[in-house]
XYZ file of C-alpha atoms in Angstrom:
531
model
C -18.530 47.768 30.235
C -16.272 46.095 32.795
C -12.676 46.811 31.672
C -11.579 43.493 33.133
C -13.848 41.717 30.667
C -12.617 43.635 27.634
C -9.690 41.390 26.756
C -9.850 40.838 23.004
C -8.756 42.885 19.986
C -10.408 41.763 16.742
C -8.384 42.668 13.642
C -10.549 43.030 10.522
C -8.680 43.375 7.228
C -10.138 44.401 3.885
C -9.447 45.694 0.424
C -12.120 46.961 -1.996
C -14.864 45.096 -0.157
C -17.371 47.834 0.623
C -20.235 45.385 0.044
C -19.260 43.205 3.017
C -16.805 44.897 5.377
C -19.485 46.609 7.466
C -21.132 43.237 8.196
C -17.786 41.825 9.303
C -17.103 44.768 11.633
C -20.600 44.664 13.105
C -20.312 40.915 13.769
C -17.138 41.607 15.758
C -18.656 44.490 17.732
C -21.737 42.345 18.454
C -19.569 39.876 20.375
C -20.173 42.036 23.443
C -18.028 43.328 26.315
C -15.270 40.751 25.811
C -14.155 42.765 22.778
C -12.109 45.768 23.876
C -11.576 47.022 20.337
C -12.124 46.214 16.706
C -9.175 47.299 14.585
C -10.178 47.651 10.938
C -7.161 47.788 8.621
C -8.007 49.117 5.170
C -5.395 48.101 2.603
C -5.676 51.254 0.497
C -9.113 50.498 -0.959
C -10.421 52.360 -3.991
C -14.128 51.505 -3.717
C -15.173 53.634 -0.756
C -14.405 51.050 1.926
C -12.148 53.469 3.806
C -14.800 56.185 4.046
C -17.402 53.594 5.075
C -15.193 52.415 7.940
C -14.544 55.992 9.067
C -18.299 56.627 9.168
C -18.861 53.486 11.248
C -16.122 54.568 13.645
C -17.769 57.969 14.285
C -20.489 56.339 16.341
C -18.536 53.441 17.806
C -15.691 54.166 20.275
C -14.481 50.556 20.137
C -13.794 50.747 16.397
C -10.372 51.982 15.282
C -9.537 52.344 11.596
C -6.011 52.061 10.216
C -5.469 53.313 6.666
C -2.454 51.797 4.950
C -0.645 54.348 2.751
C -0.072 51.822 -0.050
C -1.716 48.552 -0.960
C 0.275 45.571 0.321
C -0.928 43.105 -2.307
C -1.724 40.474 0.313
C -3.306 39.702 3.670
C -0.187 39.416 5.828
C 0.879 43.069 6.096
C -2.510 44.435 7.232
C -2.818 41.661 9.804
C 0.651 42.513 11.123
C -0.438 46.155 11.377
C -3.416 45.064 13.433
C -1.317 42.978 15.828
C 1.108 45.880 16.250
C -1.781 48.183 17.164
C -3.632 45.724 19.427
C -4.009 46.877 23.017
C -5.813 43.853 24.472
C -4.280 40.697 25.973
C -5.745 38.544 23.189
C -6.095 39.050 19.451
C -8.005 37.305 16.677
C -8.451 37.858 12.954
C -11.472 38.390 10.718
C -11.572 38.857 6.937
C -13.841 41.533 5.506
C -16.096 39.095 3.627
C -16.668 36.758 6.593
C -18.430 37.067 9.967
C -18.090 35.922 13.566
C -21.119 34.013 14.872
C -22.704 35.089 18.146
C -20.738 33.968 21.204
C -17.541 33.130 19.316
C -15.243 35.436 21.300
C -16.717 34.458 24.674
C -16.248 30.766 23.886
C -12.628 31.164 22.770
C -11.706 33.543 25.597
C -13.275 31.273 28.204
C -11.267 28.287 26.979
C -8.024 30.264 26.789
C -8.350 31.597 30.321
C -9.607 28.367 31.866
C -6.614 26.412 30.529
C -4.042 29.237 30.546
C -3.571 28.512 26.842
C -1.644 30.731 24.450
C -3.985 29.690 21.645
C -7.671 28.752 21.667
C -9.248 27.329 18.506
C -12.756 26.400 17.433
C -14.714 25.151 14.469
C -14.797 27.118 11.220
C -17.775 26.572 8.917
C -17.564 27.224 5.176
C -20.889 28.744 4.125
C -21.587 28.512 0.397
C -23.389 31.571 -0.903
C -26.054 32.134 -2.044
C -27.270 28.612 -1.169
C -26.298 28.815 2.519
C -24.969 25.244 2.570
C -22.493 24.847 5.436
C -19.482 22.549 5.477
C -17.416 22.238 8.686
C -13.651 22.635 8.318
C -11.592 19.928 10.077
C -14.656 18.754 11.993
C -12.894 15.803 13.667
C -10.237 18.044 15.223
C -12.928 20.031 17.025
C -15.299 17.195 17.880
C -14.832 17.668 21.630
C -13.065 20.030 24.052
C -9.378 19.292 24.517
C -6.230 20.845 25.927
C -3.098 20.138 23.880
C -0.031 20.769 26.009
C 2.237 20.610 22.963
C 1.212 20.656 19.268
C 3.326 17.596 18.419
C 0.899 15.564 20.542
C -1.936 16.300 18.091
C -0.488 16.121 14.586
C -3.844 16.908 13.016
C -3.257 20.514 14.101
C -0.953 20.842 11.096
C -3.955 20.245 8.832
C -5.854 23.286 10.111
C -3.877 26.064 8.449
C -6.520 28.740 9.043
C -5.519 31.673 11.231
C -9.030 33.088 11.624
C -10.749 30.485 13.817
C -8.291 31.030 16.649
C -7.636 33.401 19.546
C -3.993 34.187 20.370
C -2.351 35.714 23.402
C -0.934 38.978 22.100
C 2.247 38.723 24.176
C 2.783 35.169 22.888
C 2.834 36.382 19.281
C 5.026 39.364 20.100
C 7.370 37.468 22.401
C 8.115 34.834 19.768
C 8.216 37.325 16.894
C 5.390 35.473 15.145
C 4.214 37.484 12.139
C 2.637 36.938 8.760
C 4.776 37.150 5.614
C 4.743 40.710 4.324
C 3.480 41.857 0.920
C 1.949 39.631 -1.706
C 2.313 36.143 -0.286
C -0.639 33.860 -1.152
C -1.459 31.279 1.516
C 0.279 33.411 4.127
C -1.726 31.668 6.855
C 0.143 28.388 6.128
C 3.384 30.099 7.131
C 1.867 31.925 10.113
C 0.308 28.718 11.460
C 3.624 26.882 11.153
C 5.335 29.661 13.116
C 2.678 29.383 15.817
C 3.049 25.598 16.081
C 6.852 25.860 16.075
C 6.638 27.985 19.238
C 4.975 25.020 21.022
C 1.990 26.808 22.624
C -0.630 25.263 24.862
C -3.731 25.012 22.668
C -7.320 24.754 23.859
C -9.740 23.216 21.359
C -13.494 23.766 21.580
C -16.354 22.298 19.506
C -18.168 25.646 19.171
C -18.525 27.271 15.754
C -16.392 30.413 16.030
C -15.994 31.545 12.420
C -18.182 31.695 9.300
C -16.104 31.539 6.128
C -18.201 32.853 3.243
C -17.532 31.094 -0.065
C -18.660 33.113 -3.076
C -17.812 31.098 -6.179
C -19.502 33.569 -8.532
C -17.823 36.709 -7.156
C -16.125 39.074 -9.610
C -12.892 38.687 -7.649
C -12.385 35.156 -6.375
C -10.606 34.468 -3.124
C -7.089 33.034 -3.346
C -8.269 29.555 -2.379
C -10.898 29.567 -5.167
C -8.822 31.229 -7.887
C -7.011 28.040 -8.925
C -7.149 28.343 -12.717
C -3.638 29.787 -13.077
C -0.395 27.909 -12.505
C 0.885 30.709 -10.235
C -1.723 29.732 -7.658
C -0.342 26.183 -7.508
C 3.233 27.434 -7.316
C 2.291 29.730 -4.447
C 0.551 26.907 -2.630
C 3.491 24.517 -2.894
C 5.865 27.295 -1.815
C 3.760 28.009 1.263
C 3.762 24.295 2.105
C 7.513 24.170 1.657
C 8.012 27.152 3.983
C 5.723 25.639 6.623
C 7.642 22.351 6.483
C 11.024 24.058 6.839
C 9.840 26.245 9.728
C 8.711 23.222 11.723
C 11.734 21.138 10.786
C 14.029 23.981 11.798
C 12.278 24.174 15.178
C 12.955 20.486 15.810
C 9.289 19.545 15.236
C 10.002 16.753 12.751
C 6.697 14.944 13.289
C 4.693 18.134 12.705
C 6.796 18.872 9.631
C 5.911 15.445 8.231
C 2.261 16.128 9.063
C 2.458 19.224 6.830
C 3.594 17.033 3.952
C 0.951 14.419 4.733
C -1.690 17.148 4.578
C -0.289 18.342 1.239
C -0.586 14.845 -0.243
C -4.056 14.168 1.093
C -5.573 17.606 0.550
C -3.808 19.956 -1.866
C -2.465 17.343 -4.275
C -5.798 15.528 -4.509
C -7.789 18.755 -4.952
C -5.684 20.082 -7.818
C -5.415 16.631 -9.446
C -9.214 16.404 -9.591
C -9.259 19.619 -11.618
C -6.318 18.863 -13.898
C -8.403 17.575 -16.815
C -10.281 20.880 -16.889
C -7.121 22.859 -17.610
C -5.442 23.685 -20.908
C -2.578 21.447 -22.117
C 0.013 24.108 -21.305
C -1.199 24.347 -17.721
C -1.161 20.561 -17.343
C 2.444 20.321 -18.473
C 3.580 23.183 -16.243
C 1.641 21.756 -13.281
C 3.060 18.273 -13.804
C 6.646 19.546 -14.087
C 6.346 21.752 -11.010
C 4.660 19.036 -8.965
C 7.318 16.455 -9.867
C 10.036 18.904 -8.846
C 8.353 19.592 -5.507
C 7.587 15.932 -4.770
C 11.208 15.034 -5.512
C 12.114 16.843 -2.254
C 9.987 14.352 -0.278
C 11.813 11.356 1.204
C 10.868 7.716 1.605
C 9.181 8.308 4.957
C 6.921 10.963 3.427
C 5.701 8.619 0.689
C 6.402 5.152 2.073
C 3.959 5.060 4.986
C 0.698 3.644 3.641
C 2.030 3.977 0.053
C -1.302 3.163 -1.593
C -3.256 5.876 0.222
C -4.838 7.987 -2.540
C -2.632 11.082 -2.246
C 0.571 9.086 -1.920
C -0.355 6.875 -4.876
C -1.079 9.949 -7.022
C 2.324 11.324 -5.999
C 4.103 8.078 -6.896
C 2.539 8.033 -10.373
C 3.540 11.656 -10.986
C 7.103 11.018 -9.835
C 7.378 7.973 -12.095
C 6.251 9.776 -15.261
C 8.005 12.692 -16.992
C 4.802 13.875 -18.704
C 1.084 13.985 -17.797
C -0.692 10.669 -18.216
C -3.695 8.703 -16.956
C -5.494 11.920 -15.985
C -9.022 10.415 -15.881
C -7.815 7.593 -13.652
C -5.869 9.954 -11.397
C -8.931 12.209 -11.149
C -11.015 9.304 -9.878
C -8.288 8.247 -7.440
C -8.137 11.804 -6.086
C -11.907 11.890 -5.477
C -13.463 11.638 -2.023
C -13.984 8.782 -1.428
C -11.217 7.561 -3.717
C -11.990 5.273 -6.655
C -9.362 3.217 -8.477
C -10.730 2.360 -11.912
C -9.618 -0.696 -13.932
C -7.427 -2.093 -15.310
C -6.076 -3.934 -12.281
C -2.739 -5.111 -13.638
C -0.187 -7.554 -12.233
C 3.450 -7.817 -13.220
C 5.248 -11.002 -14.242
C 5.597 -12.050 -10.596
C 1.900 -11.556 -9.919
C 2.360 -8.326 -7.963
C -0.374 -5.676 -8.302
C 0.949 -2.665 -10.232
C -0.455 0.595 -11.587
C -0.242 -0.519 -15.219
C 1.716 -2.816 -17.516
C 3.931 0.039 -18.678
C 4.393 1.447 -15.163
C 5.257 -1.624 -13.070
C 7.533 0.399 -10.788
C 4.420 1.822 -9.112
C 3.551 -1.261 -7.081
C 0.195 -1.681 -5.351
C 1.128 -4.555 -3.056
C -0.127 -2.574 -0.084
C -3.683 -3.291 -1.250
C -3.230 -6.974 -0.439
C -2.760 -6.290 3.269
C -5.389 -3.614 3.831
C -8.989 -4.361 4.903
C -11.402 -4.284 1.986
C -13.489 -1.516 3.533
C -10.430 0.785 3.366
C -9.661 0.170 -0.305
C -10.513 2.603 -3.152
C -13.370 0.504 -4.497
C -14.813 1.582 -7.845
C -18.530 1.501 -8.637
C -19.787 2.409 -12.105
C -23.235 3.990 -12.257
C -25.706 4.808 -14.992
C -29.077 6.466 -14.636
C -31.552 6.430 -17.503
C -34.544 8.712 -16.787
C -37.807 7.335 -18.203
C -41.418 8.406 -17.841
C -42.340 4.790 -17.204
C -39.774 4.392 -14.471
C -36.159 5.350 -13.957
C -33.635 2.787 -12.833
C -30.165 3.144 -11.388
C -27.664 0.486 -12.435
C -24.490 -0.083 -10.423
C -21.438 -2.239 -10.962
C -18.800 -2.855 -8.285
C -15.400 -3.873 -9.649
C -13.166 -6.512 -8.158
C -9.863 -5.206 -6.790
C -7.099 -7.806 -6.757
C -9.394 -10.360 -5.114
C -10.088 -8.232 -2.056
C -13.731 -7.525 -2.828
C -14.538 -11.223 -3.242
C -12.686 -11.984 -0.037
C -14.935 -9.600 1.912
C -18.054 -10.718 0.017
C -20.138 -7.802 -1.348
C -23.732 -8.277 -0.204
C -25.657 -5.093 -0.876
C -25.336 -1.397 -1.551
C -27.092 1.452 0.230
C -28.196 4.217 -2.135
C -28.950 7.835 -1.212
C -29.561 10.979 -3.246
C -28.485 13.944 -1.098
C -29.431 17.536 -1.915
C -26.252 19.459 -2.746
C -27.209 22.669 -0.925
C -29.522 21.513 1.844
C -27.850 18.245 2.808
C -31.166 16.411 3.108
C -31.739 12.924 1.742
C -34.346 12.928 -1.015
C -34.303 9.208 -1.753
C -32.876 6.276 0.119
C -32.812 2.573 -0.664
C -30.851 -0.670 -0.646
C -30.160 -3.112 -3.457
C -28.607 -6.579 -3.465
C -25.246 -7.037 -5.198
C -25.111 -10.053 -7.472
C -21.868 -11.498 -8.855
C -21.639 -11.554 -12.621
C -20.778 -14.733 -14.482
C -17.140 -13.731 -14.924
C -16.612 -13.240 -11.213
C -14.862 -9.872 -11.637
C -17.739 -7.581 -10.642
C -21.045 -7.359 -8.789
C -24.146 -5.660 -10.133
C -27.173 -4.044 -8.532
C -30.229 -2.297 -9.911
C -32.815 -0.198 -8.103
C -35.740 2.031 -9.107
C -35.448 5.800 -8.632
C -38.656 7.689 -7.923
C -37.748 11.001 -9.534
C -40.961 12.725 -8.448
C -39.892 12.289 -4.807
C -36.789 14.404 -5.364
C -38.210 17.671 -6.607
C -36.025 20.448 -7.974
C -32.357 20.693 -7.076
C -28.885 19.274 -7.522
C -28.405 15.836 -6.035
C -25.271 13.881 -5.136
C -25.396 10.102 -5.326
C -23.850 8.501 -2.268
C -23.306 4.786 -1.848
C -22.202 2.385 0.863
C -21.153 -1.138 -0.095
C -21.956 -3.667 2.617
C -19.882 -6.847 2.898
C -20.795 -10.241 4.335
C -18.154 -9.846 7.039
C -20.134 -6.944 8.534
C -17.902 -4.132 7.273
C -18.946 -1.436 4.823
C -17.258 1.014 2.473
C -18.607 4.434 1.563
C -18.096 5.086 -2.127
C -19.150 7.596 -4.735
C -20.194 6.365 -8.152
C -18.130 6.746 -11.318
C -20.481 8.253 -13.904
C -20.589 6.203 -17.075
C -20.916 8.063 -20.364
C -22.100 6.803 -23.701
C -25.223 6.782 -25.887
C -28.307 7.848 -23.976
C -26.355 8.677 -20.808
C -25.567 12.024 -19.171
C -28.075 13.895 -21.285
C -30.998 16.113 -20.312
C -34.491 14.679 -20.626
C -37.994 15.979 -20.030
C -40.142 13.205 -18.567
C -43.836 13.276 -17.749
C -44.603 13.019 -14.085
C -47.919 12.657 -12.305
C -46.860 14.991 -9.495
C -45.038 17.756 -11.411
C -46.534 17.361 -14.892
C -43.131 17.749 -16.520
C -39.875 16.949 -14.804
C -36.587 17.998 -16.362
C -33.798 15.582 -15.448
C -30.100 15.557 -16.244
C -27.602 13.016 -14.920
C -24.124 14.572 -15.110
C -20.494 13.934 -14.270
C -18.950 16.078 -11.518
C -15.401 17.477 -11.701
C -14.313 14.444 -9.668
C -15.989 12.035 -12.114
C -18.904 11.102 -9.853
C -22.537 10.777 -10.909
C -24.779 13.664 -9.942
C -28.320 14.604 -10.872
C -29.990 17.918 -11.684
C -33.772 18.173 -11.597
C -36.166 21.001 -12.408
C -39.901 20.600 -11.975
C -42.794 21.898 -14.028
C -43.134 24.257 -16.972
C -40.889 26.885 -15.341
C -37.911 24.546 -15.361
C -38.525 23.562 -18.973
C -38.835 27.224 -20.011
C -35.549 28.056 -18.307
C -33.697 25.333 -20.196
C -35.162 26.376 -23.537
C -34.219 30.025 -22.950
C -30.642 29.084 -22.031
C -30.348 27.035 -25.217
C -31.641 29.962 -27.269
C -29.113 32.325 -25.666
C -26.287 29.940 -26.555
C -27.497 29.738 -30.153
C -27.783 33.530 -30.458
C -24.350 34.164 -29.004
């Protein structure tokens, strides 16, 4: 190994993760001669992780193991230990249940050295397990190589709060005293990232995938970002956002501080709002009260720019109401893409407003925005039949803006949830109803072409003016809808079909082919009856 090439320390942290930590360490060592050392910090594990790491280190001189004397309760302290121990010019972080893809370190190190950047960052991919479906994180930010001479020149940097898809100059972190919060501090990377941005580093961005974030939704111990059922998780998330905002504001980075709040409104607030109906009444009340208190610290500039953007509109409704209300409508508005369901109310002066009893939440901004940027709502119903299944769609008017653009047709696609492939694709004409307040379309669905799987319905409304709007469909309930059916099928014999409503209110479809699928459903029903 050429010592001049060995310039990176990879800090791997873990606690009670013996099932995965060896894979993480090996993925770091496999990066090649650019890695001078892998520093594995065990946070006082009780499952044998520490002994496993010691065994790995016996045959690998580049692996150093640090055993913390007591468990820290979080991720920040072990990462700080790793930075303190790092002996290479650059350092990066890896969690025990994730991996580095081949070539990640070389790509980041090359960009950092070419541009003399204190930070190099690349694309992180969330890999859903066991399906293997991959979802890029902040794809647009890493679409092409770029050198950012100062973070305030690329405000989107405030949206990528991950610390793990980046390479840092070790002396930059030490010289500016940039550390993670110690102890139990959920969302510690929000605070760390804000401290990095506040120090105004040169940042090199690359389009390469440099980190694989494993998402295990069925794990016995959920990650912090997935364990959202308790109100403490939401309180921790808002506190981390508040700290990040104050760090940047205190450093004179006002525009980046506002970007932190913009990210909170568009990402965190919408995500938790989509799930609010699933929670118990006590949680809803506590969440609503805490959210109102936090949003009350935002000023007019935080909420007034583009006031009818989905996250900002959700925030305005919450601020205007002392108790939870309109949760189904807020859930749909928080979806991606956003949907604003009727009623579309006007006040006595003809101004668009949220509702008759909440006229202070004005929606006048809708009147000046292009139709293809509005939260159009499309109702959908799917009735599986052996003689032919049809999808019925209804696009709602929205304060006259839909009619102004002229809905012409709607593109329909069923996309496999795990594989991302399109199983069915089609286009249907939109026809105005006799009342002039909606447009309807109907198209056949060839269920046998889909096969087994979970399918998302994706739509694109095309207007006569040449623009289009991507929408997801609001799943209608009612008699005969959203229920499982077994239909005969020439290709599969029996096809089990269930339209269903997602957590965000959209229409999805589950299919299982043949006798095996039917047997599985019957056995699950029997288990429920017996238990």
